[in-house]
């Protein structure tokens, strides 16, 4: 399934930062093989994770990511346990490590976790035997989102090397952008981050020196092959960094007028959930250039691939 002589060397997926280019390619190639399983209506599930127990541990809200993981797990034949932090002992004051120790005592094979604390997964990985998959940790990383974005871009352009990608909006608060920065720069894409100065932390240039930063969306649009819009994360305080929504919309919303400035075949992406009428209008989100629902569809084979490479029976 993967290139001759290569075997996936990681026990956990804590972020994109620790992955090599060949690791990313292995995940995307394996996902391509699983896409056939997802699209074949005759085959509902395969047995690569049969008898394996996967715990989905979501301490933060999620619709798409959580459902996508659950479908991926079921398509691989795993036993799935959903642990909802709202209805768990967390709400009674149990610490993350105590919760983890209790879950570990039940011997799961894989834990898929979303948590508001950056680094929560790395902490868990030191105390637990199961493989840990990061489904989002604060504003740090969201590796499977970046992998499904990369898969969608590779499907559209054939390769990531050399494509011009703009990531636009609430860079400051976005874990999606951090995982995408690691991934796209490793794979040779040219990345431009766009947003108002207050949402574009200059330290980004220290960690990813090749990445361009711009406050002028209109100026960079014509040169882009793909435009990835980010949600304004008002629940993380984005409102305090912008003068007002009207001002933000004027300069940074992807709308019909800006679509006209772009290449005819520009690809439009958004990780969801969309704030329609804020960072993107319906014309751009639902128009012919939009790959947004393709991203959602691709999330399933990409997550199957990650789970399989970490813990699957390689027969
Ligand atoms: C993102 C997230 O939760 O990090 N959404 C997602 O996983 N599909 C982005 C966001 O919430 O804006």
Short mmCIF file of N, CA, C and O in Angstrom, two decimals, residues 1-138:
data_model
loop_
_atom_site.label_atom_id
_atom_site.label_comp_id
_atom_site.label_asym_id
_atom_site.label_seq_id
_atom_site.Cartn_x
_atom_site.Cartn_y
_atom_site.Cartn_z
N UNK A 1 0.82 -1.20 0.00
CA UNK A 1 0.00 0.00 0.00
C UNK A 1 0.86 1.26 0.00
O UNK A 1 0.52 2.25 -0.61
N UNK A 2 2.00 1.22 0.73
CA UNK A 2 2.88 2.39 0.75
C UNK A 2 4.15 2.04 -0.03
O UNK A 2 4.37 0.89 -0.39
N UNK A 3 4.99 3.06 -0.29
CA UNK A 3 6.19 2.86 -1.11
C UNK A 3 7.05 1.73 -0.56
O UNK A 3 7.14 1.55 0.66
N UNK A 4 7.71 1.01 -1.47
CA UNK A 4 8.52 -0.16 -1.08
C UNK A 4 9.55 0.26 -0.04
O UNK A 4 10.21 1.29 -0.16
N UNK A 5 9.71 -0.55 1.01
CA UNK A 5 10.73 -0.29 2.01
C UNK A 5 10.32 0.75 3.05
O UNK A 5 11.05 0.98 4.00
N UNK A 6 9.16 1.37 2.87
CA UNK A 6 8.73 2.40 3.82
C UNK A 6 7.73 1.81 4.79
O UNK A 6 6.83 1.08 4.40
N UNK A 7 7.92 2.08 6.10
CA UNK A 7 6.82 1.74 7.02
C UNK A 7 6.60 2.94 7.94
O UNK A 7 7.56 3.60 8.36
N UNK A 8 5.34 3.24 8.20
CA UNK A 8 4.98 4.45 8.94
C UNK A 8 5.60 4.39 10.34
O UNK A 8 5.31 3.46 11.10
N UNK A 9 6.45 5.36 10.72
CA UNK A 9 7.24 5.18 11.94
C UNK A 9 6.62 5.74 13.22
O UNK A 9 7.27 5.72 14.27
N UNK A 10 5.39 6.24 13.19
CA UNK A 10 4.85 6.95 14.37
C UNK A 10 3.80 6.13 15.10
O UNK A 10 3.03 5.41 14.48
N UNK A 11 3.80 6.29 16.44
CA UNK A 11 2.75 5.63 17.24
C UNK A 11 1.54 6.55 17.39
O UNK A 11 0.42 6.09 17.54
N UNK A 12 1.81 7.87 17.43
CA UNK A 12 0.74 8.85 17.64
C UNK A 12 0.71 9.84 16.48
O UNK A 12 1.72 10.05 15.81
N UNK A 13 -0.42 10.51 16.32
CA UNK A 13 -0.46 11.69 15.44
C UNK A 13 -0.79 12.88 16.35
O UNK A 13 -1.95 13.20 16.59
N UNK A 14 0.29 13.52 16.85
CA UNK A 14 0.09 14.65 17.76
C UNK A 14 0.04 15.96 16.98
O UNK A 14 -0.49 16.96 17.45
N UNK A 15 0.62 15.98 15.80
CA UNK A 15 0.64 17.18 14.97
C UNK A 15 1.29 16.85 13.65
O UNK A 15 1.75 15.72 13.44
N UNK A 16 1.33 17.87 12.75
CA UNK A 16 2.02 17.67 11.47
C UNK A 16 3.52 17.92 11.65
O UNK A 16 4.34 17.33 10.95
N UNK A 17 3.87 18.77 12.63
CA UNK A 17 5.29 19.13 12.80
C UNK A 17 6.22 17.91 12.82
O UNK A 17 7.26 17.92 12.16
N UNK A 18 5.89 16.83 13.57
CA UNK A 18 6.84 15.70 13.62
C UNK A 18 6.86 14.81 12.37
O UNK A 18 7.68 13.90 12.29
N UNK A 19 5.97 15.03 11.41
CA UNK A 19 5.93 14.15 10.23
C UNK A 19 6.94 14.59 9.19
O UNK A 19 7.22 15.78 9.03
N UNK A 20 7.47 13.60 8.46
CA UNK A 20 8.35 13.91 7.32
C UNK A 20 7.49 14.01 6.05
O UNK A 20 6.32 13.59 6.05
N UNK A 21 8.10 14.50 4.97
CA UNK A 21 7.40 14.52 3.68
C UNK A 21 6.91 13.12 3.28
O UNK A 21 5.73 12.95 2.92
N UNK A 22 7.78 12.07 3.36
CA UNK A 22 7.30 10.72 3.03
C UNK A 22 6.16 10.24 3.93
O UNK A 22 5.27 9.50 3.47
N UNK A 23 6.14 10.66 5.21
CA UNK A 23 5.01 10.27 6.09
C UNK A 23 3.71 10.88 5.55
O UNK A 23 2.67 10.21 5.52
N UNK A 24 3.77 12.17 5.16
CA UNK A 24 2.57 12.83 4.64
C UNK A 24 2.12 12.12 3.37
O UNK A 24 0.93 11.79 3.21
N UNK A 25 3.07 11.84 2.48
CA UNK A 25 2.72 11.16 1.22
C UNK A 25 2.11 9.79 1.51
O UNK A 25 1.13 9.39 0.87
N UNK A 26 2.67 9.07 2.48
CA UNK A 26 2.13 7.74 2.81
C UNK A 26 0.68 7.85 3.28
O UNK A 26 -0.18 7.05 2.89
N UNK A 27 0.39 8.86 4.10
CA UNK A 27 -0.99 9.03 4.60
C UNK A 27 -1.92 9.36 3.42
O UNK A 27 -3.00 8.77 3.29
N UNK A 28 -1.47 10.26 2.55
CA UNK A 28 -2.35 10.66 1.43
C UNK A 28 -2.55 9.50 0.45
O UNK A 28 -3.65 9.28 -0.06
N UNK A 29 -1.50 8.72 0.20
CA UNK A 29 -1.62 7.58 -0.72
C UNK A 29 -2.54 6.51 -0.15
O UNK A 29 -3.36 5.92 -0.87
N UNK A 30 -2.36 6.24 1.14
CA UNK A 30 -3.24 5.24 1.77
C UNK A 30 -4.68 5.72 1.75
O UNK A 30 -5.62 4.94 1.53
N UNK A 31 -4.89 7.03 1.96
CA UNK A 31 -6.25 7.59 1.92
C UNK A 31 -6.86 7.39 0.53
O UNK A 31 -8.05 7.10 0.41
N UNK A 32 -6.04 7.52 -0.50
CA UNK A 32 -6.55 7.33 -1.87
C UNK A 32 -7.09 5.90 -2.03
O UNK A 32 -8.14 5.70 -2.63
N UNK A 33 -6.38 4.93 -1.45
CA UNK A 33 -6.86 3.55 -1.52
C UNK A 33 -8.18 3.41 -0.75
O UNK A 33 -9.10 2.72 -1.20
N UNK A 34 -8.31 4.08 0.38
CA UNK A 34 -9.54 3.99 1.17
C UNK A 34 -10.69 4.75 0.53
O UNK A 34 -11.85 4.47 0.82
N UNK A 35 -10.39 5.73 -0.32
CA UNK A 35 -11.47 6.48 -0.98
C UNK A 35 -12.33 5.51 -1.79
O UNK A 35 -13.55 5.64 -1.85
N UNK A 36 -11.69 4.50 -2.39
CA UNK A 36 -12.46 3.52 -3.16
C UNK A 36 -13.42 2.76 -2.26
O UNK A 36 -14.54 2.46 -2.65
N UNK A 37 -12.98 2.47 -1.02
CA UNK A 37 -13.87 1.77 -0.07
C UNK A 37 -15.05 2.67 0.26
O UNK A 37 -16.21 2.25 0.28
N UNK A 38 -14.78 3.98 0.46
CA UNK A 38 -15.85 4.92 0.85
C UNK A 38 -16.85 5.08 -0.28
O UNK A 38 -18.04 5.28 -0.04
N UNK A 39 -16.35 5.03 -1.52
CA UNK A 39 -17.27 5.32 -2.63
C UNK A 39 -17.93 4.08 -3.20
O UNK A 39 -18.84 4.19 -4.02
N UNK A 40 -17.50 2.90 -2.75
CA UNK A 40 -18.11 1.66 -3.21
C UNK A 40 -19.30 1.33 -2.31
O UNK A 40 -19.13 0.97 -1.15
N UNK A 41 -20.50 1.46 -2.86
CA UNK A 41 -21.69 1.27 -2.03
C UNK A 41 -21.88 -0.19 -1.61
O UNK A 41 -22.63 -0.49 -0.68
N UNK A 42 -21.18 -1.11 -2.27
CA UNK A 42 -21.29 -2.53 -1.92
C UNK A 42 -20.52 -2.83 -0.62
O UNK A 42 -20.91 -3.70 0.15
N UNK A 43 -19.40 -2.12 -0.43
CA UNK A 43 -18.56 -2.40 0.74
C UNK A 43 -18.86 -1.35 1.80
O UNK A 43 -18.59 -0.17 1.60
N UNK A 44 -19.43 -1.77 2.91
CA UNK A 44 -19.73 -0.78 3.96
C UNK A 44 -18.54 -0.59 4.89
O UNK A 44 -18.28 0.50 5.36
N UNK A 45 -17.85 -1.69 5.17
CA UNK A 45 -16.73 -1.60 6.11
C UNK A 45 -15.71 -2.68 5.78
O UNK A 45 -16.06 -3.72 5.21
N UNK A 46 -14.46 -2.43 6.14
CA UNK A 46 -13.44 -3.45 6.02
C UNK A 46 -12.97 -3.81 7.43
O UNK A 46 -13.45 -3.22 8.40
N UNK A 47 -12.07 -4.77 7.54
CA UNK A 47 -11.79 -5.25 8.89
C UNK A 47 -10.42 -4.85 9.42
O UNK A 47 -9.91 -5.45 10.35
N UNK A 48 -9.83 -3.79 8.85
CA UNK A 48 -8.46 -3.43 9.23
C UNK A 48 -8.33 -3.05 10.72
O UNK A 48 -7.27 -3.18 11.31
N UNK A 49 -9.42 -2.58 11.33
CA UNK A 49 -9.36 -2.26 12.77
C UNK A 49 -10.33 -3.13 13.56
O UNK A 49 -10.75 -2.77 14.66
N UNK A 50 -10.67 -4.32 13.02
CA UNK A 50 -11.66 -5.13 13.74
C UNK A 50 -11.05 -5.59 15.07
O UNK A 50 -9.85 -5.84 15.17
N UNK A 51 -11.86 -5.65 16.08
CA UNK A 51 -11.47 -5.99 17.47
C UNK A 51 -10.67 -4.88 18.14
O UNK A 51 -10.29 -5.01 19.30
N UNK A 52 -10.40 -3.79 17.45
CA UNK A 52 -9.70 -2.68 18.09
C UNK A 52 -10.75 -1.74 18.70
O UNK A 52 -11.79 -1.50 18.09
N UNK A 53 -10.43 -1.22 19.88
CA UNK A 53 -11.35 -0.29 20.53
C UNK A 53 -10.84 1.14 20.38
O UNK A 53 -9.68 1.43 20.73
N UNK A 54 -11.69 1.99 19.82
CA UNK A 54 -11.31 3.40 19.62
C UNK A 54 -12.21 4.25 20.51
O UNK A 54 -13.44 4.12 20.47
N UNK A 55 -11.58 5.10 21.32
CA UNK A 55 -12.35 6.01 22.17
C UNK A 55 -12.26 7.42 21.58
O UNK A 55 -11.16 7.92 21.34
N UNK A 56 -13.40 8.02 21.31
CA UNK A 56 -13.44 9.42 20.86
C UNK A 56 -13.69 10.29 22.08
O UNK A 56 -14.74 10.20 22.71
N UNK A 57 -12.69 11.11 22.39
CA UNK A 57 -12.70 11.88 23.64
C UNK A 57 -12.75 13.36 23.27
O UNK A 57 -11.72 13.96 22.95
N UNK A 58 -13.93 13.94 23.26
CA UNK A 58 -14.08 15.33 22.78
C UNK A 58 -14.42 16.26 23.94
O UNK A 58 -15.53 16.24 24.44
N UNK A 59 -13.42 17.07 24.33
CA UNK A 59 -13.62 18.04 25.40
C UNK A 59 -14.08 19.39 24.85
O UNK A 59 -14.32 20.30 25.61
N UNK A 60 -14.09 19.52 23.52
CA UNK A 60 -14.56 20.76 22.88
C UNK A 60 -15.59 20.35 21.85
O UNK A 60 -15.54 19.25 21.31
N UNK A 61 -16.47 21.30 21.51
CA UNK A 61 -17.51 21.01 20.53
C UNK A 61 -16.93 20.63 19.18
O UNK A 61 -15.88 21.12 18.79
N UNK A 62 -17.65 19.77 18.50
CA UNK A 62 -17.26 19.39 17.16
C UNK A 62 -18.43 18.70 16.50
O UNK A 62 -19.13 17.92 17.15
N UNK A 63 -18.65 18.97 15.23
CA UNK A 63 -19.66 18.22 14.50
C UNK A 63 -18.96 17.42 13.43
O UNK A 63 -18.89 16.19 13.47
N UNK A 64 -18.38 18.17 12.46
CA UNK A 64 -17.73 17.54 11.31
C UNK A 64 -16.61 16.57 11.73
O UNK A 64 -16.61 15.41 11.33
N UNK A 65 -15.67 17.06 12.53
CA UNK A 65 -14.49 16.26 12.84
C UNK A 65 -14.88 14.99 13.59
O UNK A 65 -14.44 13.89 13.27
N UNK A 66 -15.76 15.15 14.55
CA UNK A 66 -16.15 13.99 15.36
C UNK A 66 -16.91 12.96 14.53
O UNK A 66 -16.63 11.76 14.60
N UNK A 67 -17.87 13.43 13.74
CA UNK A 67 -18.63 12.49 12.90
C UNK A 67 -17.73 11.83 11.87
O UNK A 67 -17.85 10.64 11.59
N UNK A 68 -16.82 12.61 11.32
CA UNK A 68 -15.91 12.09 10.30
C UNK A 68 -15.02 10.99 10.89
O UNK A 68 -14.84 9.92 10.29
N UNK A 69 -14.50 11.22 12.10
CA UNK A 69 -13.69 10.18 12.75
C UNK A 69 -14.55 8.94 13.02
O UNK A 69 -14.11 7.81 12.79
N UNK A 70 -15.77 9.15 13.49
CA UNK A 70 -16.60 7.99 13.85
C UNK A 70 -16.92 7.16 12.60
O UNK A 70 -16.88 5.93 12.64
N UNK A 71 -17.22 7.85 11.51
CA UNK A 71 -17.51 7.10 10.27
C UNK A 71 -16.25 6.36 9.82
O UNK A 71 -16.29 5.19 9.44
N UNK A 72 -15.10 7.04 9.89
CA UNK A 72 -13.84 6.41 9.49
C UNK A 72 -13.57 5.16 10.33
O UNK A 72 -13.20 4.10 9.82
N UNK A 73 -13.79 5.27 11.64
CA UNK A 73 -13.55 4.14 12.54
C UNK A 73 -14.48 2.97 12.19
O UNK A 73 -14.06 1.82 12.13
N UNK A 74 -15.75 3.30 11.93
CA UNK A 74 -16.71 2.23 11.62
C UNK A 74 -16.41 1.60 10.27
O UNK A 74 -16.57 0.39 10.11
N UNK A 75 -15.96 2.39 9.33
CA UNK A 75 -15.61 1.83 8.02
C UNK A 75 -14.40 0.90 8.11
O UNK A 75 -14.19 0.06 7.25
N UNK A 76 -13.60 1.09 9.16
CA UNK A 76 -12.44 0.20 9.37
C UNK A 76 -12.80 -0.97 10.29
O UNK A 76 -11.94 -1.76 10.67
N UNK A 77 -14.06 -1.04 10.69
CA UNK A 77 -14.52 -2.18 11.48
C UNK A 77 -14.17 -2.10 12.96
O UNK A 77 -14.21 -3.11 13.67
N UNK A 78 -13.85 -0.90 13.48
CA UNK A 78 -13.46 -0.77 14.89
C UNK A 78 -14.67 -0.77 15.81
O UNK A 78 -15.79 -0.49 15.38
N UNK A 79 -14.42 -1.08 17.10
CA UNK A 79 -15.44 -0.89 18.14
C UNK A 79 -15.28 0.54 18.62
O UNK A 79 -14.18 0.94 19.03
N UNK A 80 -16.35 1.32 18.57
CA UNK A 80 -16.24 2.76 18.84
C UNK A 80 -16.95 3.13 20.14
O UNK A 80 -18.09 2.75 20.36
N UNK A 81 -16.23 3.86 20.99
CA UNK A 81 -16.84 4.37 22.23
C UNK A 81 -16.75 5.90 22.19
O UNK A 81 -15.65 6.45 22.01
N UNK A 82 -17.86 6.57 22.34
CA UNK A 82 -17.87 8.03 22.34
C UNK A 82 -17.94 8.55 23.76
O UNK A 82 -18.83 8.16 24.51
N UNK A 83 -17.00 9.40 24.08
CA UNK A 83 -16.93 9.93 25.43
C UNK A 83 -17.16 11.43 25.32
O UNK A 83 -16.37 12.14 24.71
N UNK A 84 -18.28 11.85 25.87
CA UNK A 84 -18.66 13.25 25.74
C UNK A 84 -18.31 13.96 27.04
O UNK A 84 -18.86 13.65 28.09
N UNK A 85 -17.38 14.92 26.97
CA UNK A 85 -16.88 15.56 28.19
C UNK A 85 -18.01 16.21 28.99
O UNK A 85 -18.00 16.21 30.21
N UNK A 86 -19.01 16.73 28.28
CA UNK A 86 -20.12 17.41 28.96
C UNK A 86 -20.87 16.48 29.91
O UNK A 86 -21.32 16.89 30.98
N UNK A 87 -20.98 15.18 29.52
CA UNK A 87 -21.75 14.26 30.35
C UNK A 87 -20.83 13.33 31.15
O UNK A 87 -21.24 12.31 31.65
N UNK A 88 -19.53 13.69 31.23
CA UNK A 88 -18.59 12.80 31.91
C UNK A 88 -18.22 13.37 33.28
O UNK A 88 -18.70 14.42 33.69
N UNK A 89 -17.28 12.67 33.94
CA UNK A 89 -16.84 13.13 35.25
C UNK A 89 -16.00 14.40 35.19
O UNK A 89 -15.67 14.98 36.21
N UNK A 90 -15.60 14.83 33.96
CA UNK A 90 -14.87 16.09 33.83
C UNK A 90 -15.72 17.20 34.44
O UNK A 90 -15.22 18.07 35.14
N UNK A 91 -17.03 17.11 34.17
CA UNK A 91 -17.90 18.16 34.68
C UNK A 91 -18.02 18.07 36.20
O UNK A 91 -18.52 18.95 36.85
N UNK A 92 -17.49 16.97 36.79
CA UNK A 92 -17.47 16.86 38.26
C UNK A 92 -16.09 17.20 38.80
O UNK A 92 -15.78 16.95 39.96
N UNK A 93 -15.18 17.66 37.95
CA UNK A 93 -13.89 18.15 38.43
C UNK A 93 -12.73 17.19 38.25
O UNK A 93 -11.63 17.46 38.72
N UNK A 94 -12.92 16.05 37.58
CA UNK A 94 -11.82 15.11 37.39
C UNK A 94 -10.75 15.74 36.48
O UNK A 94 -11.08 16.44 35.53
N UNK A 95 -9.46 15.48 36.76
CA UNK A 95 -8.42 16.05 35.91
C UNK A 95 -8.28 15.22 34.64
O UNK A 95 -8.71 14.06 34.59
N UNK A 96 -7.61 15.82 33.64
CA UNK A 96 -7.39 15.11 32.37
C UNK A 96 -6.62 13.81 32.62
O UNK A 96 -6.95 12.76 32.07
N UNK A 97 -5.60 13.87 33.47
CA UNK A 97 -4.80 12.65 33.70
C UNK A 97 -5.59 11.57 34.43
O UNK A 97 -5.42 10.39 34.16
N UNK A 98 -6.47 11.98 35.34
CA UNK A 98 -7.32 10.99 36.01
C UNK A 98 -8.29 10.35 35.03
O UNK A 98 -8.48 9.13 35.02
N UNK A 99 -8.89 11.19 34.20
CA UNK A 99 -9.80 10.65 33.18
C UNK A 99 -9.04 9.69 32.28
O UNK A 99 -9.50 8.58 31.98
N UNK A 100 -7.83 10.12 31.88
CA UNK A 100 -7.01 9.29 31.00
C UNK A 100 -6.67 7.96 31.66
O UNK A 100 -6.74 6.90 31.03
N UNK A 101 -6.28 8.01 32.93
CA UNK A 101 -5.90 6.77 33.63
C UNK A 101 -7.08 5.81 33.68
O UNK A 101 -6.93 4.59 33.53
N UNK A 102 -8.27 6.36 33.87
CA UNK A 102 -9.48 5.51 33.91
C UNK A 102 -9.77 4.91 32.55
O UNK A 102 -10.14 3.74 32.46
N UNK A 103 -9.58 5.73 31.52
CA UNK A 103 -9.83 5.20 30.18
C UNK A 103 -8.77 4.15 29.84
O UNK A 103 -9.07 3.09 29.30
N UNK A 104 -7.53 4.42 30.22
CA UNK A 104 -6.44 3.47 29.96
C UNK A 104 -6.72 2.12 30.63
O UNK A 104 -6.43 1.06 30.08
N UNK A 105 -7.32 2.18 31.84
CA UNK A 105 -7.60 0.94 32.57
C UNK A 105 -8.55 0.04 31.78
O UNK A 105 -8.59 -1.17 31.98
N UNK A 106 -9.29 0.63 30.84
CA UNK A 106 -10.20 -0.17 30.01
C UNK A 106 -9.52 -0.65 28.73
O UNK A 106 -10.14 -1.29 27.89
N UNK A 107 -8.23 -0.32 28.58
CA UNK A 107 -7.38 -0.82 27.49
C UNK A 107 -7.88 -0.54 26.07
O UNK A 107 -8.01 -1.47 25.25
N UNK A 108 -8.10 0.73 25.73
CA UNK A 108 -8.42 1.02 24.32
C UNK A 108 -7.16 0.92 23.47
O UNK A 108 -6.04 0.94 23.99
N UNK A 109 -7.33 0.79 22.16
CA UNK A 109 -6.18 0.75 21.25
C UNK A 109 -5.84 2.13 20.72
O UNK A 109 -4.69 2.42 20.43
N UNK A 110 -6.87 2.95 20.56
CA UNK A 110 -6.67 4.29 19.98
C UNK A 110 -7.54 5.29 20.72
O UNK A 110 -8.67 4.97 21.08
N UNK A 111 -7.00 6.48 20.93
CA UNK A 111 -7.81 7.56 21.50
C UNK A 111 -7.75 8.74 20.56
O UNK A 111 -6.66 9.22 20.21
N UNK A 112 -8.91 9.19 20.11
CA UNK A 112 -9.00 10.39 19.28
C UNK A 112 -9.49 11.50 20.20
O UNK A 112 -10.56 11.38 20.79
N UNK A 113 -8.69 12.56 20.36
CA UNK A 113 -9.06 13.56 21.36
C UNK A 113 -9.05 14.98 20.80
O UNK A 113 -8.18 15.34 20.01
N UNK A 114 -10.04 15.76 21.22
CA UNK A 114 -10.03 17.21 21.01
C UNK A 114 -10.04 17.86 22.39
O UNK A 114 -10.83 17.49 23.25
N UNK A 115 -9.13 18.83 22.58
CA UNK A 115 -9.02 19.46 23.90
C UNK A 115 -8.61 20.91 23.71
O UNK A 115 -7.89 21.24 22.76
N UNK A 116 -9.03 21.76 24.63
CA UNK A 116 -8.74 23.20 24.47
C UNK A 116 -7.31 23.56 24.83
O UNK A 116 -6.83 24.64 24.48
N UNK A 117 -6.58 22.66 25.53
CA UNK A 117 -5.22 23.01 25.97
C UNK A 117 -4.18 22.56 24.93
O UNK A 117 -4.08 21.37 24.64
N UNK A 118 -3.39 23.52 24.40
CA UNK A 118 -2.31 23.12 23.49
C UNK A 118 -1.38 22.16 24.22
O UNK A 118 -1.01 22.41 25.37
N UNK A 119 -1.04 21.04 23.60
CA UNK A 119 -0.12 20.10 24.22
C UNK A 119 -0.79 19.05 25.09
O UNK A 119 -0.12 18.17 25.63
N UNK A 120 -2.12 19.09 25.22
CA UNK A 120 -2.82 18.09 26.05
C UNK A 120 -2.54 16.67 25.53
O UNK A 120 -2.39 15.73 26.31
N UNK A 121 -2.43 16.55 24.21
CA UNK A 121 -2.21 15.22 23.61
C UNK A 121 -0.83 14.68 23.92
O UNK A 121 -0.66 13.50 24.18
N UNK A 122 0.15 15.59 23.89
CA UNK A 122 1.52 15.16 24.18
C UNK A 122 1.60 14.67 25.62
O UNK A 122 2.26 13.66 25.93
N UNK A 123 0.89 15.35 26.52
CA UNK A 123 0.85 14.94 27.93
C UNK A 123 0.22 13.54 28.05
O UNK A 123 0.77 12.64 28.70
N UNK A 124 -0.89 13.36 27.39
CA UNK A 124 -1.59 12.08 27.44
C UNK A 124 -0.72 10.95 26.88
O UNK A 124 -0.66 9.85 27.45
N UNK A 125 -0.01 11.26 25.80
CA UNK A 125 0.81 10.24 25.14
C UNK A 125 1.90 9.72 26.08
O UNK A 125 2.35 8.59 25.95
N UNK A 126 2.31 10.55 27.05
CA UNK A 126 3.34 10.11 27.99
C UNK A 126 2.77 9.21 29.08
O UNK A 126 3.51 8.57 29.81
N UNK A 127 1.46 9.18 29.23
CA UNK A 127 0.85 8.44 30.34
C UNK A 127 -0.04 7.29 29.90
O UNK A 127 -0.65 6.63 30.73
N UNK A 128 -0.14 7.07 28.62
CA UNK A 128 -1.14 6.12 28.14
C UNK A 128 -0.53 5.21 27.08
O UNK A 128 0.37 5.63 26.35
N UNK A 129 -0.97 3.95 27.04
CA UNK A 129 -0.37 3.03 26.07
C UNK A 129 -0.99 3.12 24.69
O UNK A 129 -0.38 2.77 23.70
N UNK A 130 -2.24 3.58 24.64
CA UNK A 130 -2.94 3.64 23.34
C UNK A 130 -2.29 4.66 22.42
O UNK A 130 -1.61 5.58 22.87
N UNK A 131 -2.53 4.51 21.11
CA UNK A 131 -2.12 5.55 20.16
C UNK A 131 -3.07 6.73 20.30
O UNK A 131 -4.27 6.54 20.44
N UNK A 132 -2.50 7.94 20.26
CA UNK A 132 -3.30 9.15 20.43
C UNK A 132 -3.37 9.89 19.09
O UNK A 132 -2.33 10.09 18.44
N UNK A 133 -4.57 10.30 18.72
CA UNK A 133 -4.74 11.12 17.52
C UNK A 133 -5.27 12.48 17.95
O UNK A 133 -6.29 12.56 18.65
N UNK A 134 -4.59 13.53 17.54
CA UNK A 134 -5.00 14.89 17.87
C UNK A 134 -6.11 15.35 16.92
O UNK A 134 -5.89 15.50 15.73
N UNK A 135 -7.29 15.60 17.48
CA UNK A 135 -8.40 16.12 16.67
C UNK A 135 -8.58 17.61 16.95
O UNK A 135 -9.66 18.16 16.74
N UNK A 136 -7.51 18.26 17.41
CA UNK A 136 -7.54 19.70 17.69
C UNK A 136 -7.14 19.97 19.12
O UNK A 136 -7.76 19.44 20.04
N UNK A 137 -6.05 20.76 19.32
CA UNK A 137 -5.66 21.16 20.68
C UNK A 137 -5.48 22.68 20.73
O UNK A 137 -4.48 23.22 20.31
N UNK A 138 -6.49 23.35 21.26
CA UNK A 138 -6.47 24.80 21.37
C UNK A 138 -6.15 25.43 20.03
O UNK A 138 -6.69 25.02 19.00
#
